[in-house]
Coordinates of C-alpha atoms in Angstrom, one line a residue:
M1 CA 43.5 20.2 -16.8
S2 CA 41.8 18.0 -14.2
E3 CA 40.1 19.1 -11.0
K4 CA 38.1 17.4 -8.3
G5 CA 35.9 19.0 -5.7
Q6 CA 32.7 18.9 -3.8
I7 CA 29.3 20.3 -4.9
A8 CA 28.1 23.0 -2.5
V9 CA 24.5 23.2 -1.3
Q10 CA 23.2 26.5 0.0
T11 CA 21.3 25.7 3.2
E12 CA 19.0 28.7 3.0
N13 CA 17.7 27.2 -0.3
I14 CA 16.9 23.7 1.1
F15 CA 13.6 24.3 2.9
P16 CA 11.8 26.0 0.0
I17 CA 12.7 23.0 -2.1
I18 CA 11.5 20.6 0.6
K19 CA 8.3 22.5 1.1
K20 CA 7.4 22.4 -2.6
F21 CA 9.0 19.4 -4.2
L22 CA 9.9 16.7 -1.6
Y23 CA 6.7 14.8 -2.1
S24 CA 4.1 14.7 -4.9
D25 CA 1.2 15.0 -2.4
Q26 CA 1.3 17.4 0.5
E27 CA -0.9 15.1 2.6
I28 CA 1.9 12.5 2.7
F29 CA 3.5 14.4 5.6
L30 CA 1.2 12.6 8.1
R31 CA 2.1 9.2 6.7
E32 CA 5.8 10.0 7.0
L33 CA 5.6 11.4 10.6
V34 CA 3.4 8.5 11.8
S35 CA 5.8 6.1 10.2
N36 CA 8.7 7.7 12.1
A37 CA 6.7 7.2 15.3
I38 CA 6.2 3.5 14.4
D39 CA 9.9 3.1 13.8
A40 CA 10.8 4.7 17.1
T41 CA 8.4 2.3 18.8
S42 CA 9.7 -0.7 16.9
K43 CA 13.3 0.2 17.8
L44 CA 12.4 0.3 21.5
Q45 CA 10.9 -3.2 21.3
T46 CA 14.0 -4.5 19.6
L47 CA 16.3 -2.9 22.2
S48 CA 14.1 -4.2 25.0
S49 CA 14.3 -7.8 23.6
R50 CA 18.1 -7.4 23.5
G51 CA 18.2 -6.2 27.1
V52 CA 19.5 -2.8 26.1
A53 CA 16.4 -0.9 27.1
K54 CA 15.5 -1.6 30.7
G55 CA 12.2 -1.6 32.5
E56 CA 8.6 -2.1 31.3
L57 CA 7.7 -0.9 27.9
G58 CA 4.2 0.2 29.0
D59 CA 1.6 1.5 26.6
L60 CA 3.0 1.8 23.1
T61 CA 0.0 3.5 21.5
I62 CA 0.8 6.4 19.2
D63 CA -1.4 9.5 19.7
I64 CA -2.5 12.0 17.1
V65 CA -3.5 15.2 18.9
L66 CA -5.3 18.0 17.2
D67 CA -5.7 21.5 18.8
E68 CA -7.6 23.7 16.5
N69 CA -7.4 26.7 18.8
A70 CA -3.6 26.5 19.1
K71 CA -3.4 25.6 15.4
T72 CA -1.2 22.6 16.2
L73 CA -1.1 18.9 15.2
T74 CA 1.0 16.6 17.4
I75 CA 2.3 13.1 16.6
R76 CA 3.2 11.5 20.0
D77 CA 5.0 8.2 20.4
R78 CA 6.4 6.4 23.4
G79 CA 9.3 5.0 21.6
I80 CA 13.1 5.2 21.8
G81 CA 13.3 9.0 22.1
L82 CA 16.2 11.3 21.4
T83 CA 19.1 12.6 23.4
E84 CA 20.5 16.1 22.6
D85 CA 23.3 14.7 20.6
E86 CA 21.0 12.5 18.6
A87 CA 18.7 15.4 17.9
K88 CA 21.6 17.4 16.6
K89 CA 22.8 14.5 14.5
Y90 CA 19.6 13.4 12.9
L91 CA 17.4 16.5 12.9
N92 CA 20.1 18.9 11.7
Q93 CA 21.4 16.9 8.8
V94 CA 19.0 16.4 5.9
A95 CA 19.0 12.8 4.5
L96 CA 20.9 11.3 7.4
S97 CA 18.8 8.3 8.4
S98 CA 18.8 7.0 11.9
A99 CA 16.6 4.2 10.6
Q100 CA 19.3 3.0 8.2
E101 CA 21.9 2.9 10.9
F102 CA 19.5 0.9 13.1
I103 CA 18.8 -1.6 10.3
E104 CA 22.5 -2.2 9.7
K105 CA 23.1 -2.7 13.4
Y106 CA 20.1 -5.0 14.2
K107 CA 19.6 -6.6 10.8
G108 CA 16.7 -9.0 10.7
E109 CA 15.4 -8.1 14.2
S110 CA 13.1 -5.2 13.4
N111 CA 10.8 -4.0 10.6
I112 CA 11.9 -0.4 10.0
I113 CA 9.9 1.7 7.6
G114 CA 12.2 4.7 6.9
H115 CA 15.4 4.6 4.9
F116 CA 16.2 8.0 3.4
G117 CA 16.2 10.4 6.4
L118 CA 13.8 12.8 4.7
G119 CA 10.4 11.9 6.1
F120 CA 10.7 14.2 9.1
Y121 CA 11.2 17.2 6.9
S122 CA 7.8 16.6 5.2
A123 CA 6.5 18.4 8.3
F124 CA 7.6 21.7 6.9
M125 CA 5.3 21.3 3.9
V126 CA 2.4 22.2 6.2
A127 CA 3.9 23.8 9.2
E128 CA 5.4 27.2 9.7
K129 CA 7.2 25.9 12.8
V130 CA 8.1 22.5 14.2
D131 CA 8.9 21.6 17.8
V132 CA 10.4 18.2 18.7
I133 CA 10.1 17.4 22.4
S134 CA 11.8 14.2 23.4
L135 CA 13.0 12.1 26.2
S136 CA 15.4 9.2 25.4
Y137 CA 14.9 5.7 26.9
Q138 CA 18.5 5.9 28.2
E139 CA 18.8 6.0 32.0
G140 CA 19.4 9.5 33.3
A141 CA 18.6 11.2 30.0
Q142 CA 17.6 14.8 29.9
A143 CA 14.5 15.8 27.9
I144 CA 15.1 18.3 25.1
Q145 CA 13.1 20.6 22.8
W146 CA 14.4 21.2 19.2
S147 CA 12.6 24.0 17.3
C148 CA 12.8 25.3 13.8
D149 CA 10.7 27.7 11.8
G150 CA 11.7 26.4 8.4
S151 CA 14.8 28.4 8.1
P152 CA 18.3 26.8 8.4
E153 CA 18.4 28.1 12.0
Y154 CA 17.2 26.0 15.0
T155 CA 17.2 26.1 18.8
I156 CA 17.7 23.3 21.2
D157 CA 16.9 23.5 25.0
S158 CA 16.6 21.3 28.0
V159 CA 12.9 20.9 29.1
E160 CA 10.8 18.9 31.5
K161 CA 9.2 15.7 30.2
S162 CA 8.2 12.8 32.3
D163 CA 7.3 10.2 29.7
R164 CA 9.8 8.5 27.4
G165 CA 9.3 9.1 23.7
T166 CA 8.8 12.0 21.3
D167 CA 6.2 14.7 20.5
I168 CA 6.4 16.3 17.1
V169 CA 4.4 19.4 17.2
L170 CA 3.4 21.1 14.0
H171 CA 2.3 24.7 14.1
V172 CA 0.2 24.5 11.0
S173 CA 0.5 27.4 8.5
D174 CA -2.5 29.3 7.3
E175 CA -2.0 27.9 3.8
S176 CA -2.5 24.4 5.2
K177 CA -5.3 25.0 7.6
E178 CA -7.3 22.1 6.2
Y179 CA -5.0 19.9 8.3
L180 CA -6.6 21.4 11.4
E181 CA -9.9 19.8 10.5
K182 CA -10.8 16.6 12.4
N183 CA -12.4 14.9 9.5
K184 CA -9.4 15.6 7.2
I185 CA -7.0 14.0 9.7
D186 CA -9.2 11.1 10.3
E187 CA -9.5 10.5 6.6
L188 CA -5.7 10.6 6.1
L189 CA -5.0 8.3 9.0
K190 CA -7.5 5.7 7.7
K191 CA -5.9 6.0 4.2
Y192 CA -2.3 5.7 5.1
C193 CA -2.1 4.1 8.5
R194 CA -5.0 1.7 8.5
F195 CA -2.7 -1.4 9.0
L196 CA 0.3 -0.1 10.9
P197 CA 1.7 -2.5 13.6
F198 CA 1.2 -0.4 16.7
P199 CA -2.1 1.1 17.9
I200 CA -2.8 4.7 16.6
R201 CA -5.3 6.7 18.6
F202 CA -7.0 9.8 17.3
G203 CA -8.9 11.1 20.3
T204 CA -12.1 9.3 21.3
R205 CA -15.4 8.2 19.7
T206 CA -18.8 7.6 21.1
E207 CA -20.3 4.2 21.2
Y208 CA -24.1 3.8 21.6
D209 CA -25.9 1.0 23.4
W210 CA -29.3 0.4 25.0
E211 CA -30.3 -1.0 28.3
G212 CA -33.7 -1.8 29.9
E213 CA -37.0 -2.6 28.3
G214 CA -40.2 -0.9 27.4
D215 CA -40.7 2.5 28.9
D216 CA -37.5 2.0 31.0
R217 CA -35.4 1.5 27.8
K218 CA -32.7 4.2 27.5
E219 CA -29.7 5.0 25.4
I220 CA -26.2 4.6 26.9
K221 CA -23.4 6.6 25.5
T222 CA -19.8 5.6 26.2
E223 CA -16.6 7.4 25.1
V224 CA -13.9 5.0 24.0
D225 CA -10.5 5.3 22.4
N226 CA -10.7 6.0 18.7
I227 CA -8.1 3.4 17.5
I228 CA -8.0 3.8 13.7
N229 CA -5.9 0.8 12.7
S230 CA -5.8 -3.0 12.7
T231 CA -2.3 -3.9 13.9
D232 CA -2.4 -7.5 12.6
P233 CA -3.8 -7.5 9.0
I234 CA -4.7 -10.8 7.4
W235 CA -1.8 -10.8 4.9
K236 CA 0.7 -10.9 7.7
K237 CA -0.8 -14.1 9.1
N238 CA 0.0 -17.7 8.3
P239 CA -2.7 -19.1 5.9
T240 CA -3.1 -22.1 8.2
E241 CA -4.5 -19.7 10.9
L242 CA -7.2 -18.4 8.6
N243 CA -10.5 -19.8 7.3
D244 CA -12.7 -18.7 4.4
E245 CA -14.8 -16.3 6.5
D246 CA -11.6 -14.5 7.6
Y247 CA -10.7 -13.8 3.9
K248 CA -14.2 -12.8 3.0
K249 CA -14.5 -10.4 5.9
F250 CA -11.2 -8.7 5.0
Y251 CA -12.5 -8.4 1.4
S252 CA -15.7 -6.8 2.6
D253 CA -13.8 -4.4 4.8
L254 CA -11.6 -3.3 1.9
Y255 CA -14.4 -3.1 -0.6
L256 CA -17.7 -2.1 0.9
F257 CA -20.9 -3.2 -0.8
S258 CA -19.0 -5.5 -3.1
Q259 CA -20.2 -9.0 -4.0
P260 CA -18.1 -11.8 -2.3
P261 CA -15.0 -12.7 -4.2
L262 CA -14.8 -15.9 -6.3
F263 CA -11.6 -17.1 -4.6
W264 CA -8.3 -15.7 -3.4
I265 CA -4.5 -16.3 -3.4
H266 CA -2.4 -15.7 -0.3
L267 CA 1.1 -14.6 -1.3
N268 CA 4.0 -15.3 1.1
I269 CA 7.6 -15.4 0.0
D270 CA 10.8 -14.3 1.7
Y271 CA 13.4 -15.3 -0.8
P272 CA 14.8 -14.0 -3.2
F273 CA 12.6 -11.0 -2.2
N274 CA 10.1 -10.3 0.6
L275 CA 6.4 -10.2 -0.4
T276 CA 3.1 -10.9 1.3
G277 CA -0.4 -10.2 0.3
V278 CA -3.8 -11.5 -0.6
L279 CA -5.2 -11.1 -4.2
Y280 CA -8.9 -11.7 -4.8
F281 CA -10.7 -12.7 -8.0
P282 CA -13.8 -10.5 -8.1
K283 CA -17.1 -11.5 -9.5
L284 CA -17.4 -9.6 -12.8
T285 CA -20.4 -7.3 -13.2
S286 CA -21.5 -5.2 -16.2
G287 CA -21.3 -2.0 -14.1
M288 CA -17.7 -2.7 -12.8
D289 CA -15.3 0.2 -13.0
W290 CA -12.5 -1.4 -15.0
Q291 CA -10.2 1.5 -15.0
K292 CA -10.1 2.1 -11.3
N293 CA -7.1 0.6 -9.4
K294 CA -8.2 -2.0 -6.9
I295 CA -5.0 -3.5 -5.7
Q296 CA -3.3 -1.6 -2.8
L297 CA 0.4 -1.5 -2.4
Y298 CA 2.0 -1.4 1.1
S299 CA 5.5 -1.3 2.4
N300 CA 5.9 -2.7 5.9
Q301 CA 2.1 -2.1 6.4
V302 CA 2.3 1.6 5.3
Y303 CA 0.0 2.4 2.4
V304 CA 1.9 3.6 -0.7
T305 CA -0.3 3.7 -3.7
D306 CA -3.1 1.9 -5.6
E307 CA -1.1 2.4 -8.9
V308 CA 0.5 -1.0 -9.2
K309 CA 1.2 -1.2 -12.9
G310 CA 4.6 -2.6 -13.4
I311 CA 4.3 -4.9 -10.3
V312 CA 1.1 -6.7 -11.1
P313 CA 1.0 -8.3 -14.6
E314 CA -1.2 -6.3 -16.9
F315 CA -3.8 -9.0 -17.3
L316 CA -4.3 -9.2 -13.5
M317 CA -4.9 -5.5 -13.0
M318 CA -8.6 -6.3 -12.6
L319 CA -7.9 -8.2 -9.4
H320 CA -8.5 -6.8 -6.0
G321 CA -6.5 -7.1 -2.8
V322 CA -3.2 -6.1 -1.1
I323 CA 0.5 -6.5 -1.8
D324 CA 3.0 -5.7 0.9
S325 CA 6.8 -5.6 0.2
P326 CA 9.7 -3.7 1.7
D327 CA 11.8 -4.9 -1.3
I328 CA 9.8 -3.0 -4.0
P329 CA 12.1 -0.1 -4.9
L330 CA 10.5 3.3 -4.5
N331 CA 11.7 6.8 -4.7
V332 CA 12.0 8.9 -1.5
S333 CA 8.3 9.7 -1.6
R334 CA 7.3 6.0 -1.9
S335 CA 4.9 7.3 -4.5
Y336 CA 6.4 6.2 -7.8
L337 CA 7.8 2.8 -8.6
Q338 CA 11.3 2.5 -10.1
S339 CA 11.5 -0.3 -12.6
D340 CA 14.3 -2.8 -12.0
K341 CA 15.0 -6.5 -12.0
Q342 CA 13.5 -7.0 -8.5
V343 CA 10.1 -5.7 -9.7
K344 CA 10.3 -8.1 -12.7
K345 CA 10.9 -11.0 -10.4
I346 CA 7.9 -10.0 -8.3
T347 CA 5.7 -9.7 -11.4
T348 CA 6.7 -13.2 -12.6
Y349 CA 6.0 -14.6 -9.1
I350 CA 2.5 -13.2 -9.0
S351 CA 1.7 -14.5 -12.5
K352 CA 3.0 -17.9 -11.4
K353 CA 1.0 -18.0 -8.2
V354 CA -2.2 -17.1 -10.1
A355 CA -1.6 -19.9 -12.7
E356 CA -0.9 -22.4 -9.9
K357 CA -4.1 -21.5 -8.1
L358 CA -6.2 -21.8 -11.3
E359 CA -4.6 -25.1 -12.1
E360 CA -5.3 -26.3 -8.6
L361 CA -9.0 -25.4 -8.9
F362 CA -9.2 -27.1 -12.3
K363 CA -7.8 -30.4 -11.0
N364 CA -9.3 -30.5 -7.5
D365 CA -12.7 -28.8 -8.1
R366 CA -13.6 -29.1 -11.7
E367 CA -17.3 -28.3 -11.2
G368 CA -16.4 -25.2 -9.2
F369 CA -13.9 -24.2 -11.9
E370 CA -16.5 -24.5 -14.6
S371 CA -19.1 -22.5 -12.7
K372 CA -16.6 -19.7 -12.3
W373 CA -15.4 -19.7 -15.9
N374 CA -17.5 -16.8 -17.1
D375 CA -15.8 -14.6 -14.5
I376 CA -12.2 -16.0 -14.6
G377 CA -12.2 -16.5 -18.4
P378 CA -11.4 -12.9 -19.2
F379 CA -8.3 -13.0 -16.9
V380 CA -7.1 -16.3 -18.4
K381 CA -7.7 -15.3 -22.0
Y382 CA -6.0 -11.9 -21.7
G383 CA -3.1 -13.5 -19.8
M384 CA -2.5 -16.0 -22.5
I385 CA -2.3 -13.3 -25.1
T386 CA 0.1 -11.1 -23.1
D387 CA 2.3 -13.5 -21.0
D388 CA 4.0 -16.5 -22.7
K389 CA 4.8 -18.2 -19.4
F390 CA 1.2 -17.9 -18.2
Y391 CA 0.1 -19.3 -21.6
D392 CA 2.3 -22.4 -21.0
K393 CA 0.6 -23.1 -17.6
A394 CA -2.9 -22.1 -18.7
K395 CA -3.3 -23.8 -22.0
D396 CA -4.4 -27.1 -20.4
F397 CA -7.2 -25.8 -18.3
A398 CA -8.3 -23.1 -20.9
K399 CA -8.5 -25.3 -24.0
D400 CA -11.8 -26.9 -23.2
H401 CA -13.4 -23.4 -23.5
A402 CA -11.7 -22.3 -26.7
E403 CA -14.2 -23.8 -29.2
S404 CA -17.3 -22.4 -27.7
G405 CA -15.6 -19.1 -26.7
L406 CA -12.9 -17.5 -28.9
S407 CA -12.9 -20.0 -31.8
G408 CA -16.5 -19.3 -32.4
F409 CA -15.7 -15.6 -32.2
I410 CA -12.7 -16.0 -34.6
N411 CA -14.8 -17.8 -37.1
K412 CA -17.4 -15.0 -37.0
M413 CA -14.7 -12.4 -37.4
L414 CA -13.1 -14.2 -40.3
D415 CA -16.4 -14.2 -42.2
G416 CA -16.6 -11.5 -44.8
D417 CA -14.7 -8.2 -44.3
A418 CA -15.4 -7.7 -40.5
L419 CA -11.7 -7.5 -39.8
K420 CA -11.4 -4.2 -41.6
N421 CA -13.0 -2.5 -38.7
I422 CA -11.0 -2.8 -35.5
N423 CA -13.8 -1.3 -33.5
T424 CA -15.9 -4.4 -34.3
L425 CA -13.1 -6.4 -32.8
F426 CA -13.1 -4.5 -29.6
N427 CA -16.9 -4.6 -29.3
E428 CA -16.8 -8.4 -29.6
L429 CA -14.0 -8.5 -27.0
R430 CA -16.1 -6.4 -24.6
D431 CA -19.0 -8.8 -25.0
L432 CA -16.5 -11.5 -23.8
K433 CA -15.8 -9.2 -20.8
F434 CA -12.3 -8.2 -21.7
K435 CA -12.9 -4.6 -20.9
I436 CA -9.3 -3.7 -21.1
A437 CA -9.3 -2.1 -24.5
S438 CA -6.4 0.3 -24.0
G439 CA -4.0 -2.4 -22.9
L440 CA -5.2 -4.9 -25.5
S441 CA -4.8 -2.4 -28.3
E442 CA -1.2 -2.0 -27.4
K443 CA -0.7 -5.7 -27.6
L444 CA -2.5 -6.1 -30.9
A445 CA -0.5 -3.2 -32.3
D446 CA 2.8 -4.9 -31.2
A447 CA 1.6 -8.2 -32.8
F448 CA 0.6 -6.8 -36.1
G449 CA 2.4 -3.5 -36.6
N450 CA 0.3 -1.0 -38.4
G451 CA -1.8 -3.6 -40.2
Y452 CA -4.5 -5.8 -38.6
T453 CA -4.3 -8.7 -40.9
E454 CA -6.6 -11.7 -41.0
T455 CA -3.6 -14.1 -40.6
G456 CA -2.3 -12.1 -37.7
V457 CA -5.5 -12.2 -35.7
D458 CA -6.0 -15.9 -36.5
Q459 CA -2.6 -16.9 -35.3
L460 CA -2.7 -14.8 -32.2
F461 CA -6.0 -16.1 -30.9
Q462 CA -5.4 -19.7 -32.1
K463 CA -2.2 -19.7 -30.2
A464 CA -3.7 -18.1 -27.1
F465 CA -6.8 -20.2 -26.8
G466 CA -6.0 -23.4 -28.6
G467 CA -8.7 -22.8 -31.3

């Protein structure tokens, strides 16, 4: 017997699941809603450039409005807006993405963040009720208000609204009252929205200045818009537009109180995948936190995670910087990477660019290369152990350091019975600033199985370092 049918979903069970399990971190709701506002604004720009949206675009700043007394948090854009029919279509159907439809219609003309049609529903993770007040860009459109209290029921009414765009008003629940704190919202905006492509305003801030001299000198306070983001980050620019000071300033903005980087690599490729970014080689210090993730992953300028294992080669996890790619496959929360062929291509590309940069330094600035070896050596050596393709590119500029570095170490280790204690091996490696004991132990285990033999260590290191 054969039967075919459709799986039924009970709508009354949807929202409890969304509230608890849609995203791994509750705070992500703000990122998702601001991203929706960015998309609405980007769509308007695209339609305006096509002559579909008429008139002046005006101020496209996105506002985040906190009202502690009313217990509301509002995300306000001046983008494309919604008609009543669009509200019913996109707000009443879970996982129906207006972004996906727009991308298909205007392919290549706009950078749209959303794809899954689920981001809006993250609002219900922190809100007991959500109001959407919107006026479409279309001439003669009627403003509407869509409201839902987290049940499958909603209301939609005609309202008065003079400005084009959408207000998403969250009536924050008692369980989520931390999101009514100004400092908390400011923290999340700076974490997730720091480099989004349209200005994001969170109230005002006070700037202080002085005028006059001597006894007449007085402090001047000025209230200015609190714009929390940089709309044109360095990695989106052409390297020919930038100088060394631009790269160093961006590094110091990302990593406060850090020493200047040794050098950097500007990533920029649009085929067979899209990826931009800047990776920095840090100056190694004895107190550096080797386990903390220092590379930030973005998707269309939206912060995703600082856990980039699987994208960045293991031997480059000590690097700092930013990678931005809309082509890196993510699950609906954009929080966990899904391994596939595209990711492997990106990993190979990053390894290749690092090798090319090191080779360029070696050939064009030999003195500078030598002066940096104590800091870049650990990256090179670990890469040659773990990445055959990197080994092929690195062997020429690494071989001059093998005898004084690892070969001397190998000879010492082969003397007597030192190899019987693997801890001794790791201690020596730490002295060489490898500091990646967990990753290296896996590689050694793979190389030698259960037995760490003298021959195995000798062959591994002689191959890797030309000793």
